[in-house]
Short mmCIF file of C-alpha atoms in Angstrom, two decimals:
data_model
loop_
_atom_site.label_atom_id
_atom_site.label_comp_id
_atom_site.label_asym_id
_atom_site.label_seq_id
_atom_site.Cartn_x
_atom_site.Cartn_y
_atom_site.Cartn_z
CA UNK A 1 88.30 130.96 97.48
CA UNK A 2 91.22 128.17 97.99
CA UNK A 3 94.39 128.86 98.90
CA UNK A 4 97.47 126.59 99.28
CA UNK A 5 99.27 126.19 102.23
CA UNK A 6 101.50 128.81 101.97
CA UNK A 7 98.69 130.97 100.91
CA UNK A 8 97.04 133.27 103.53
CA UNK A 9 99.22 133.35 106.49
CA UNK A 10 102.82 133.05 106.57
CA UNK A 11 102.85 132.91 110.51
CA UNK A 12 100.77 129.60 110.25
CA UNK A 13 102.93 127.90 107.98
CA UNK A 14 106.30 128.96 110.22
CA UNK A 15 104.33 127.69 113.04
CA UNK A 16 104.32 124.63 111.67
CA UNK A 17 107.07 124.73 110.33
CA UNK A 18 108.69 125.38 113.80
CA UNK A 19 106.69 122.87 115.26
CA UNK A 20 107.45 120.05 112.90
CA UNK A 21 111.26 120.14 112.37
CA UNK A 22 111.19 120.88 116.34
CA UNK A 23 109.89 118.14 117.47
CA UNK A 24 111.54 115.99 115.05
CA UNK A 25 115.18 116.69 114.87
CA UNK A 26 114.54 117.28 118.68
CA UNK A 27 113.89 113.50 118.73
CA UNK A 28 116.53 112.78 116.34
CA UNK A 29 118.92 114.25 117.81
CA UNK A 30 118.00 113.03 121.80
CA UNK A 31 117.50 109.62 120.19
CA UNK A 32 120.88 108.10 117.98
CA UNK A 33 119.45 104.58 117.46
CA UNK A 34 121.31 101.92 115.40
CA UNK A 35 119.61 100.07 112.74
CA UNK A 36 117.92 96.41 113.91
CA UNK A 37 115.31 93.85 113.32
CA UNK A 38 113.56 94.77 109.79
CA UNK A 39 115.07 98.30 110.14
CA UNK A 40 118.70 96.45 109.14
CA UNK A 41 116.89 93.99 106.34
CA UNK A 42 115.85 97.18 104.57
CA UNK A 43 119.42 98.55 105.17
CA UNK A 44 121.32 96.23 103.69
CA UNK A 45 118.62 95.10 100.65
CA UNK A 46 118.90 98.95 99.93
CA UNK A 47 122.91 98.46 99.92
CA UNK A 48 122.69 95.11 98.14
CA UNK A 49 120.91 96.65 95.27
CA UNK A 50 123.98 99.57 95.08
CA UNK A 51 126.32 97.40 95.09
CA UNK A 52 124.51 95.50 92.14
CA UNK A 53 123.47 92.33 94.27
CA UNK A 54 120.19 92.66 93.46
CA UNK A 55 116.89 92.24 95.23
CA UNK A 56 118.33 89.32 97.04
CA UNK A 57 119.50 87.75 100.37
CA UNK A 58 122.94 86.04 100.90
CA UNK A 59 123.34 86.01 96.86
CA UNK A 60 119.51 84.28 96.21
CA UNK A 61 116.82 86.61 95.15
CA UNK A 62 113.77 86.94 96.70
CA UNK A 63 110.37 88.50 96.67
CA UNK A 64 109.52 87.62 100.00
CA UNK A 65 108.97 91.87 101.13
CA UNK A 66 107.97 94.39 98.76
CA UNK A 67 111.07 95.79 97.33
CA UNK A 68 109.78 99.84 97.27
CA UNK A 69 111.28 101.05 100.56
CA UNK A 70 115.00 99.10 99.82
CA UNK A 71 114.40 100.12 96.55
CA UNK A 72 113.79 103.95 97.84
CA UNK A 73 116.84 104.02 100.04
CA UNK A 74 119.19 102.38 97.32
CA UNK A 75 117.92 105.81 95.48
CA UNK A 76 119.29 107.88 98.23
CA UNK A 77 122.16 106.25 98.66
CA UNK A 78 123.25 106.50 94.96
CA UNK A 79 122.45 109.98 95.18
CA UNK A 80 124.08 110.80 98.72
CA UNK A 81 125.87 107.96 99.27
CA UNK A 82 124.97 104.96 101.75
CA UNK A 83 124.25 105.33 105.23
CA UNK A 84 121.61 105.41 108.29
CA UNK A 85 121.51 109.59 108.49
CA UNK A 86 120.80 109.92 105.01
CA UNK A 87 117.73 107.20 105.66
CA UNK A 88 116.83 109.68 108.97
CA UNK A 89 117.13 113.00 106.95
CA UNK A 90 114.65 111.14 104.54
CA UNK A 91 112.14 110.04 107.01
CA UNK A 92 111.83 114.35 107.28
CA UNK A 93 111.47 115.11 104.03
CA UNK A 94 108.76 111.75 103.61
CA UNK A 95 106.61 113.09 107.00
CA UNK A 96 106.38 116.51 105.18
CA UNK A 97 105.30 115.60 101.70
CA UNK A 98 102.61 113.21 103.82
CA UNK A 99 101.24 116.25 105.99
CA UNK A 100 101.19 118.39 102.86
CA UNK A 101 98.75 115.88 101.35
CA UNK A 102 97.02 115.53 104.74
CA UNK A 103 95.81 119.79 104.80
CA UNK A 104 94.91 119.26 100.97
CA UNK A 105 92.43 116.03 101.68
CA UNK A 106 91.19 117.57 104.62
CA UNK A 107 90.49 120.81 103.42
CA UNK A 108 88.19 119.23 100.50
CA UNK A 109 86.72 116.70 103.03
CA UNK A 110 86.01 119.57 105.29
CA UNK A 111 85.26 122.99 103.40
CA UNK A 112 86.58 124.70 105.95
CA UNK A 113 90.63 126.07 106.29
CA UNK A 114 90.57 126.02 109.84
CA UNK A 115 89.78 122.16 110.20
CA UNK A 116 91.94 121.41 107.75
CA UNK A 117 94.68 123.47 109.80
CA UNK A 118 93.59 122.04 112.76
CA UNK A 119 94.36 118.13 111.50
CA UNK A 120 97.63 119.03 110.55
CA UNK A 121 98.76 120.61 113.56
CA UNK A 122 97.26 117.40 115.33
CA UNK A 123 99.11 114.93 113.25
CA UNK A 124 102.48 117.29 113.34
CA UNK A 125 102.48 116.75 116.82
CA UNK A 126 101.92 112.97 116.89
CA UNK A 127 104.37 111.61 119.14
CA UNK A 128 104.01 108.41 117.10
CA UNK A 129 104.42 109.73 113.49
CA UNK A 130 107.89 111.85 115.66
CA UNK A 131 108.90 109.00 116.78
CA UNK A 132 109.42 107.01 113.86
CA UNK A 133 111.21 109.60 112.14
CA UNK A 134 114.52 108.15 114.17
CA UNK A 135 113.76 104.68 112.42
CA UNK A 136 114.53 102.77 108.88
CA UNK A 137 110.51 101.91 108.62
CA UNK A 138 108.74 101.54 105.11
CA UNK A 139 105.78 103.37 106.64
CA UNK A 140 106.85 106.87 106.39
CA UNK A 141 107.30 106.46 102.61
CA UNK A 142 103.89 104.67 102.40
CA UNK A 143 102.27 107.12 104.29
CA UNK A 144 103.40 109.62 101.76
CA UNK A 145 102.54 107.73 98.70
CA UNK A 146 99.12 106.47 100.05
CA UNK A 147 98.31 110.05 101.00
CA UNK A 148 99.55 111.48 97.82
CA UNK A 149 97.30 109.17 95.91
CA UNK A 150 94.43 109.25 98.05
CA UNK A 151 94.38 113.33 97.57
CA UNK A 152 94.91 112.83 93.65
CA UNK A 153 91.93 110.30 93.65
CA UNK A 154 89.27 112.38 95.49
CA UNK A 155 90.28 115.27 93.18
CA UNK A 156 89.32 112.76 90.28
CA UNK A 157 86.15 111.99 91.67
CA UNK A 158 85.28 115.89 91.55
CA UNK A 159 86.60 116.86 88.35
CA UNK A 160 86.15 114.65 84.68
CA UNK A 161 89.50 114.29 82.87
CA UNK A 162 92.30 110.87 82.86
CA UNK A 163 95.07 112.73 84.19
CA UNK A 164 94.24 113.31 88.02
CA UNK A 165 93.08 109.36 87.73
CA UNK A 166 96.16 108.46 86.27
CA UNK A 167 98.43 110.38 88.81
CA UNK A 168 96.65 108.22 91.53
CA UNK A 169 97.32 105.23 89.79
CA UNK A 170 101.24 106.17 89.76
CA UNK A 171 100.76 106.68 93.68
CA UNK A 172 99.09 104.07 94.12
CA UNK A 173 101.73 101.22 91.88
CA UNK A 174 104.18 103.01 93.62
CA UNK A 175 102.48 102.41 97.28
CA UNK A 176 101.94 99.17 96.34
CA UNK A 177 105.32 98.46 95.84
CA UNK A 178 105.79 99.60 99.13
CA UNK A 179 103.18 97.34 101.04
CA UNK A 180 101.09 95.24 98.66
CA UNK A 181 97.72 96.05 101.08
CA UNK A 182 97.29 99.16 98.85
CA UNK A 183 96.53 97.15 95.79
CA UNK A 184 92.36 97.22 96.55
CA UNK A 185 91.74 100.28 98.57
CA UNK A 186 91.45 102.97 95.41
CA UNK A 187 88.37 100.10 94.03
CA UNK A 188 87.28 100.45 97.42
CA UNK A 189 86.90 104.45 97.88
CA UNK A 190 86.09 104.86 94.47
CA UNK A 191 82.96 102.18 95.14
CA UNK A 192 82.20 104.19 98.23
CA UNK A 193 81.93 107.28 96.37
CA UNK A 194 79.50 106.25 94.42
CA UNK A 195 77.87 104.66 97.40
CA UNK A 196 77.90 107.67 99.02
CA UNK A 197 76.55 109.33 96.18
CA UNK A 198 79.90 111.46 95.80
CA UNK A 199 80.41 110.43 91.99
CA UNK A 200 78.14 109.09 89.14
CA UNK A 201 79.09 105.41 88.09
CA UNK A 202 79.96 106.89 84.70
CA UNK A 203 82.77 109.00 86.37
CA UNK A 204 83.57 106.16 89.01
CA UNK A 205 83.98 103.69 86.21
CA UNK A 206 85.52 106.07 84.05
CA UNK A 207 88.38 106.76 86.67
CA UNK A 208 88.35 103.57 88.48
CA UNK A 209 89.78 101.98 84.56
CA UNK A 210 92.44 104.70 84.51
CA UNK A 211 93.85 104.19 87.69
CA UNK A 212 94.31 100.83 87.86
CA UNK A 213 95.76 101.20 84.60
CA UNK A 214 98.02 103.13 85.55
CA UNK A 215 98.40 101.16 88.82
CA UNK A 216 99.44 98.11 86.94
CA UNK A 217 101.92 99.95 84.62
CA UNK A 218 103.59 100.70 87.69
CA UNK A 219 104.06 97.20 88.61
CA UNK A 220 104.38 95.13 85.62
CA UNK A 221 107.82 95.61 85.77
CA UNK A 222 108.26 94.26 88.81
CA UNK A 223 106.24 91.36 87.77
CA UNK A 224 108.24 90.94 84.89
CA UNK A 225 111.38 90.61 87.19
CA UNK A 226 109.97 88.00 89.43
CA UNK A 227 108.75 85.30 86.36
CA UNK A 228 112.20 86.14 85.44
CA UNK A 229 114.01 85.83 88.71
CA UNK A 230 111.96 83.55 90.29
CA UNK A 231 110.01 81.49 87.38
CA UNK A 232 106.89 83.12 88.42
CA UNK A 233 105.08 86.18 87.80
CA UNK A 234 104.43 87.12 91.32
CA UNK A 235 102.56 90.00 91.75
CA UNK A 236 104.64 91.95 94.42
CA UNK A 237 105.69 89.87 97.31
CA UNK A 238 105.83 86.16 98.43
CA UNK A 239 104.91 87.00 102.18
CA UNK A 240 101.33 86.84 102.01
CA UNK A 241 100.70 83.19 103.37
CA UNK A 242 103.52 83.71 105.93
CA UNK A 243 101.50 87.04 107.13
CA UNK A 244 97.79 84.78 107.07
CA UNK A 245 99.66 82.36 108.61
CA UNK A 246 100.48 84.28 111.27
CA UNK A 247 97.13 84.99 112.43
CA UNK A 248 95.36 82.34 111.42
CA UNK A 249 97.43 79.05 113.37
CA UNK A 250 96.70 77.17 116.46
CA UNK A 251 99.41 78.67 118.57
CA UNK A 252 98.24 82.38 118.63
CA UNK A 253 95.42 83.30 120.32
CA UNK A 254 95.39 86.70 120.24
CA UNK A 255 95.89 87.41 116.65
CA UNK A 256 99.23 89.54 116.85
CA UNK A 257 102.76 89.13 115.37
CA UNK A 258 104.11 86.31 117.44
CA UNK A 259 107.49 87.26 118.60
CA UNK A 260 109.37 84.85 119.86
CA UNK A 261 106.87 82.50 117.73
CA UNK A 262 106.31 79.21 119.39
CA UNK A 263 108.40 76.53 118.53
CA UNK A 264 105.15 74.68 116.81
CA UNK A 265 105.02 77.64 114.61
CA UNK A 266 108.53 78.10 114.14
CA UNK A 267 108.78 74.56 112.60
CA UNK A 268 105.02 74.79 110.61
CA UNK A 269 107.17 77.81 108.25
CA UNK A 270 109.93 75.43 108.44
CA UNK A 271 112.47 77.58 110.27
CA UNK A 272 112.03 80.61 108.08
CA UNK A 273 114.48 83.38 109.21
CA UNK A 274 114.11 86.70 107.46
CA UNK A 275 117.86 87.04 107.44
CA UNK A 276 118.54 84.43 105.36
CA UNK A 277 118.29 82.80 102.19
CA UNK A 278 114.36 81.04 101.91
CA UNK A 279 115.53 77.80 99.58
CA UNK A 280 111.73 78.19 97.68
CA UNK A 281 109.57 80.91 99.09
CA UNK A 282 106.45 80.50 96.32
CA UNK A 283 106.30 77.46 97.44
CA UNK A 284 106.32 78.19 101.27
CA UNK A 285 104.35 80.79 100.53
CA UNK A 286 101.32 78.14 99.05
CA UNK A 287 101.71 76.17 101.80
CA UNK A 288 101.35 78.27 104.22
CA UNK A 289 98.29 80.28 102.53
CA UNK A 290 96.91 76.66 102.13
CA UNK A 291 97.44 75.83 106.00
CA UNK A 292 96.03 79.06 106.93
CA UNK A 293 93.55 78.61 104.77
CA UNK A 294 92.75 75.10 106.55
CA UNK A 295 92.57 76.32 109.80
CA UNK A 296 89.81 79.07 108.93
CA UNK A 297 87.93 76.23 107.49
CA UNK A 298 88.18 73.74 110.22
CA UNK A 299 88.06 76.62 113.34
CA UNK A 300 85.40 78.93 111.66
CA UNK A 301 84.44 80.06 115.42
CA UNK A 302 88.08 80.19 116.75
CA UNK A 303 88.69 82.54 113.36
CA UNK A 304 85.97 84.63 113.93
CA UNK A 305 86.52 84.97 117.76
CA UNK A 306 90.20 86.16 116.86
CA UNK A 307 89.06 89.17 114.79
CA UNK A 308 87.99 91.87 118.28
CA UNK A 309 91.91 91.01 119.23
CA UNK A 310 93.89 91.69 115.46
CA UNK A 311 91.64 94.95 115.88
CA UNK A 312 92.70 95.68 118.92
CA UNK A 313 96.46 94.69 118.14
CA UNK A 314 95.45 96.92 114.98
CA UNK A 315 94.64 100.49 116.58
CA UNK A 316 96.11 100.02 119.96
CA UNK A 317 99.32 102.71 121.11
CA UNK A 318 102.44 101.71 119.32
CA UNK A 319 105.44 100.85 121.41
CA UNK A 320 107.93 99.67 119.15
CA UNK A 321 109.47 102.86 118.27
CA UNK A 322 110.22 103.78 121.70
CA UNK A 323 111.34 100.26 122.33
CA UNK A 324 113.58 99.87 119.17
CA UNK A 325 114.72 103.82 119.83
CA UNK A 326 115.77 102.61 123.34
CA UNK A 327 117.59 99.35 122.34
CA UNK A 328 119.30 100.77 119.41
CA UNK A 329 120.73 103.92 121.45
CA UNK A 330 121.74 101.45 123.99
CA UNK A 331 124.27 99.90 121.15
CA UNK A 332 125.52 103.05 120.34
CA UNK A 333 126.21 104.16 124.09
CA UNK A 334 123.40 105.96 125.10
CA UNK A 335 120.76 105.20 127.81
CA UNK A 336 117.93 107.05 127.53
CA UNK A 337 115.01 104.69 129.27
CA UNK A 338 114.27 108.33 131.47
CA UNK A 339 113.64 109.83 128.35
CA UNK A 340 111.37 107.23 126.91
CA UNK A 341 109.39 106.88 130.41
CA UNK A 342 108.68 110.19 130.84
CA UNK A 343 106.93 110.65 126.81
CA UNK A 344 105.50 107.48 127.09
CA UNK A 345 102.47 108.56 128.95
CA UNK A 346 101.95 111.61 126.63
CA UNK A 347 101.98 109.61 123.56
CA UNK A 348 99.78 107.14 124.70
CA UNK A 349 96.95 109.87 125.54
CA UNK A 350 97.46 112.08 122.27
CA UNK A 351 97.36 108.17 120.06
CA UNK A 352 93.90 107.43 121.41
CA UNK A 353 92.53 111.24 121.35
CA UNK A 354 93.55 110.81 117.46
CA UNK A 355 91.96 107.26 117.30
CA UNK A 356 88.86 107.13 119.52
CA UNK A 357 86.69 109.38 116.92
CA UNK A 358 87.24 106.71 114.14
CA UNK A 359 84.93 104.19 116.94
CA UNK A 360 82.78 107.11 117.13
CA UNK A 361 82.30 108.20 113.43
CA UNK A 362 79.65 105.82 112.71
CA UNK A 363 77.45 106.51 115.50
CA UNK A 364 78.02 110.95 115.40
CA UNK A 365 77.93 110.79 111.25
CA UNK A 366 74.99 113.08 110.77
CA UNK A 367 76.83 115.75 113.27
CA UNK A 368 80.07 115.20 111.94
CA UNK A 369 81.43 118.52 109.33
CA UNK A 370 80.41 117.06 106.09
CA UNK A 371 80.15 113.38 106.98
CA UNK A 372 80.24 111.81 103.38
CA UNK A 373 83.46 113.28 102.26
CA UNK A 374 85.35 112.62 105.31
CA UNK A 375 83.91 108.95 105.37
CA UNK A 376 85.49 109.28 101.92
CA UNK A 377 88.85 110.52 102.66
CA UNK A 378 89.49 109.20 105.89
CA UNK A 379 86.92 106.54 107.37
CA UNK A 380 86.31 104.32 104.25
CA UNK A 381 90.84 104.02 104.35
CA UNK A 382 90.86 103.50 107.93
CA UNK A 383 88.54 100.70 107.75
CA UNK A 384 89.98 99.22 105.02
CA UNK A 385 93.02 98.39 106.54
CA UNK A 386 91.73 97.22 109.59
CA UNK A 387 89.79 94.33 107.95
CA UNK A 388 92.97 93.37 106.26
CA UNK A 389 94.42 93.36 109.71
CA UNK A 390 91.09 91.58 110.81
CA UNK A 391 91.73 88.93 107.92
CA UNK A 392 95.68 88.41 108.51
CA UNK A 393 97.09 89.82 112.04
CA UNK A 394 97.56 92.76 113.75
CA UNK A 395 99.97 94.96 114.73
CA UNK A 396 99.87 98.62 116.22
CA UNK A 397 102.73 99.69 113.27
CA UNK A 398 100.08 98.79 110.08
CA UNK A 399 97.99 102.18 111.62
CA UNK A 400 101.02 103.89 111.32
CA UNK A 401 100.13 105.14 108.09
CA UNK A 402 96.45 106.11 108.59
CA UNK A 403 97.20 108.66 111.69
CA UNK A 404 96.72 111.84 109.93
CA UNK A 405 93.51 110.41 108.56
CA UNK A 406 92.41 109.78 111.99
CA UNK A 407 93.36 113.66 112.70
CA UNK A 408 90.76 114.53 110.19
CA UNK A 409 88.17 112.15 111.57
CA UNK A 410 88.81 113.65 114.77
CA UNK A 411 88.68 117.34 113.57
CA UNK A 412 85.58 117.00 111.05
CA UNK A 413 83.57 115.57 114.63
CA UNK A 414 84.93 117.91 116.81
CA UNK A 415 83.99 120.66 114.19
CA UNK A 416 80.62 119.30 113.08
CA UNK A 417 79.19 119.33 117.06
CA UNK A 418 80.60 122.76 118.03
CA UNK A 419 78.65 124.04 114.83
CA UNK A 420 75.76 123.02 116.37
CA UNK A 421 76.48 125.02 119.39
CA UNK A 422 75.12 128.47 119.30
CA UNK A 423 79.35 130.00 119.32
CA UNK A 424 80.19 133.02 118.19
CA UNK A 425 83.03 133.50 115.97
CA UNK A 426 83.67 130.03 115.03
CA UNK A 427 85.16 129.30 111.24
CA UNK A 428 84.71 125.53 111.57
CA UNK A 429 82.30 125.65 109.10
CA UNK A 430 83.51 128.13 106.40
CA UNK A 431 84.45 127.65 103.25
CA UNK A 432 88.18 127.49 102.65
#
């Protein structure tokens, strides 16, 4: 029999409870870092848009980022008025709506309660997911929506009916809007079900037309405003050749976000600065696909040679939070490079005990705890947004997102080869 969360044992759920806001508002509250870099571009799009500037910079509009997480904080604001705690006290309330869906995937990847327990506790205390509760980052809120989708789409795949479909689709537009990578990957784990032989291509279709449906419904609007604002209907965002661009030039060898960027690049995207107004970003943005574009063409090997490194960029520890948390509580007085020295080390270790299974998946599948459902739920996501990182650049923050899915990984191994040990006593493999 399935039971919720809350179901079965309260002392579990206060556990977790304890543990979660513990370590978080513990961080929070160590940690007062000001707003910078991207973290003040979301800031002040989100008070732009209050103040009834629009979606724009210095008076222009622009497309050039996703407007979901400005748009998302604009929400707040109106509601609580503006300002960098309410953005904080938000990041909370986004990290717990993302575990939630987290125990529901992995207890129907799993079958088994205790696994599913077991990858939330292991994501709760993430030192990277803690750490980014201090900052103004979209990936918190796309963590939530891509995990709140992700849980309504493998429920679709299980059960015939439009609405569960259509409630991914929502999730989905709404992710989307949030970071335009999450456009593909419901085609992708809804081909991989049926690849997997999880769903029948009547139901895969079926849902697969309802989603993105729904999906598009979701971001028509937003369309609509940018063939309005900007004379043409662009999808979502303007950024994509700038981000191709980025890996794909002759100044960056290793296939990361280049930062500072040479002064060959720098002058190749024609001095674009974030902060202010881009005089005609489609157009930059063609160019810049096209000269991307070029360089794949004429540098096939170079290209190609580049991918091991955007992976590596890709899944490798994250430093930025402690690095942004340490510069920003420098501005507002506080020095706390003892505290970021000593956690460092700790981090590191727990990020690669949550990421090594996902290298190992492939090659332990047949001993993992159910291996099709949690290639399903977590592997087929994971590796979908590393080839986009493989394709464009990489960056430690894009994984961000997929961190409790790589708890799951790492639980539905761990649990699948102590089942084969003769253990007494073990609940790894029973049913939820």
């Amino acid at each position: 029999m399935r039971r919720d969360l809350t179901g079965g044992s309260a002392g579990f759920l206060v556990a977790v409870a304890v543990l979660f806001l513990g370590t978080r508002i513990g961080w929070m509250a160590a940690v007062d870092a000001a707003p910078m870099s991207d973290q003040l571009w979301y800031f002040q799009r989100a008070a732009g848009l209050l103040d009834g500037e629009g979606y724009s910079v210095g008076g222009q509009p622009t497309a050039f980022w996703p407007v979901g997480y400005p748009a998302f904080l604009a929400g707040l604001f109106a509601l609580f008025g503006p300002g960098v705690e309410v953005a904080k006290a938000a990041n909370l309330v986004l990290s717990a709506a993302a575990l939630f869906f987290l125990f529901r995937i992995a207890r129907r990847a799993t079958g088994s309660e205790t696994a599913a327990r077991a990858a939330l506790v292991l994501a709760v205390l993430s030192p990277t997911l803690i750490f980014y509760t201090e900052l103004l980052y979209a990936e918190l809120l796309f963590m939530a929506l891509l995990l709140a989708g992700l849980d309504a789409l493998l429920a679709a795949l299980d059960r015939p009916g439009w609405r569960r479909p259509a409630l991914a689709g929502l999730c989905f537009g709404l992710a989307a809007l949030v970071k335009t990578q999450a456009l593909l990957l419901p085609a992708c784990v809804i081909a991989a079900a049926y690849v997997l032989r999880r769903t029948g291509l009547r139901r895969a279709v079926a849902a697969g037309l309802v989603l993105h449906a729904a999906c598009l419904t979701v971001i028509a609007p937003w369309t609509l405003r940018n063939a309005l604002v900007l004379g043409e209907p662009v999808l979502v965002s303007t950024n994509g050749g700038f981000n191709l661009f980025m890996g794909n030039n002759p100044w960056n060898r290793w296939g990361n976000y280049m930062w500072p960027a040479p002064p060959e690049f720098t002058a190749a995207t024609e001095g674009l600065d974030i902060l202010e107004p881009i005089p005609d970003e489609i157009a930059l943005d063609r160019r810049l696909n096209e000269a991307a574009l070029s360089y794949i063409r004429e540098n096939p090997a170079q290209a190609l040679l580049r991918v091991p490194y955007k992976l590596d960029q890709f899944f490798r520890f994250d430093p930025l939070p402690l690095e942004q948390a340490e510069i920003g509580a420098r501005r507002n007085g506080q020095d706390i490079g003892a505290l970021v020295a000593a956690v460092t080390p700790l981090a590191a270790l727990w990020h690669w005990v949550l990421v090594v299974p996902a290298f190992l998946f492939p090659f332990l599948f047949p001993w993992a705890l159910r291996p099709r459902d949690a290639a399903l739920a977590a592997f087929v996501p994971i590796g979908y947004f590393a080839a986009i990182a493989g394709v464009f650049f990489g960056e430690p923050r894009f994984n961000l997102p997929l961190l409790p899915l790589h708890a799951l990984l790492a639980v539905s191994l761990a649990a699948g080869l102590l089942r084969t040990m003769p253990r007494s006593g073990t609940r790894f493999g029973k049913k939820a």
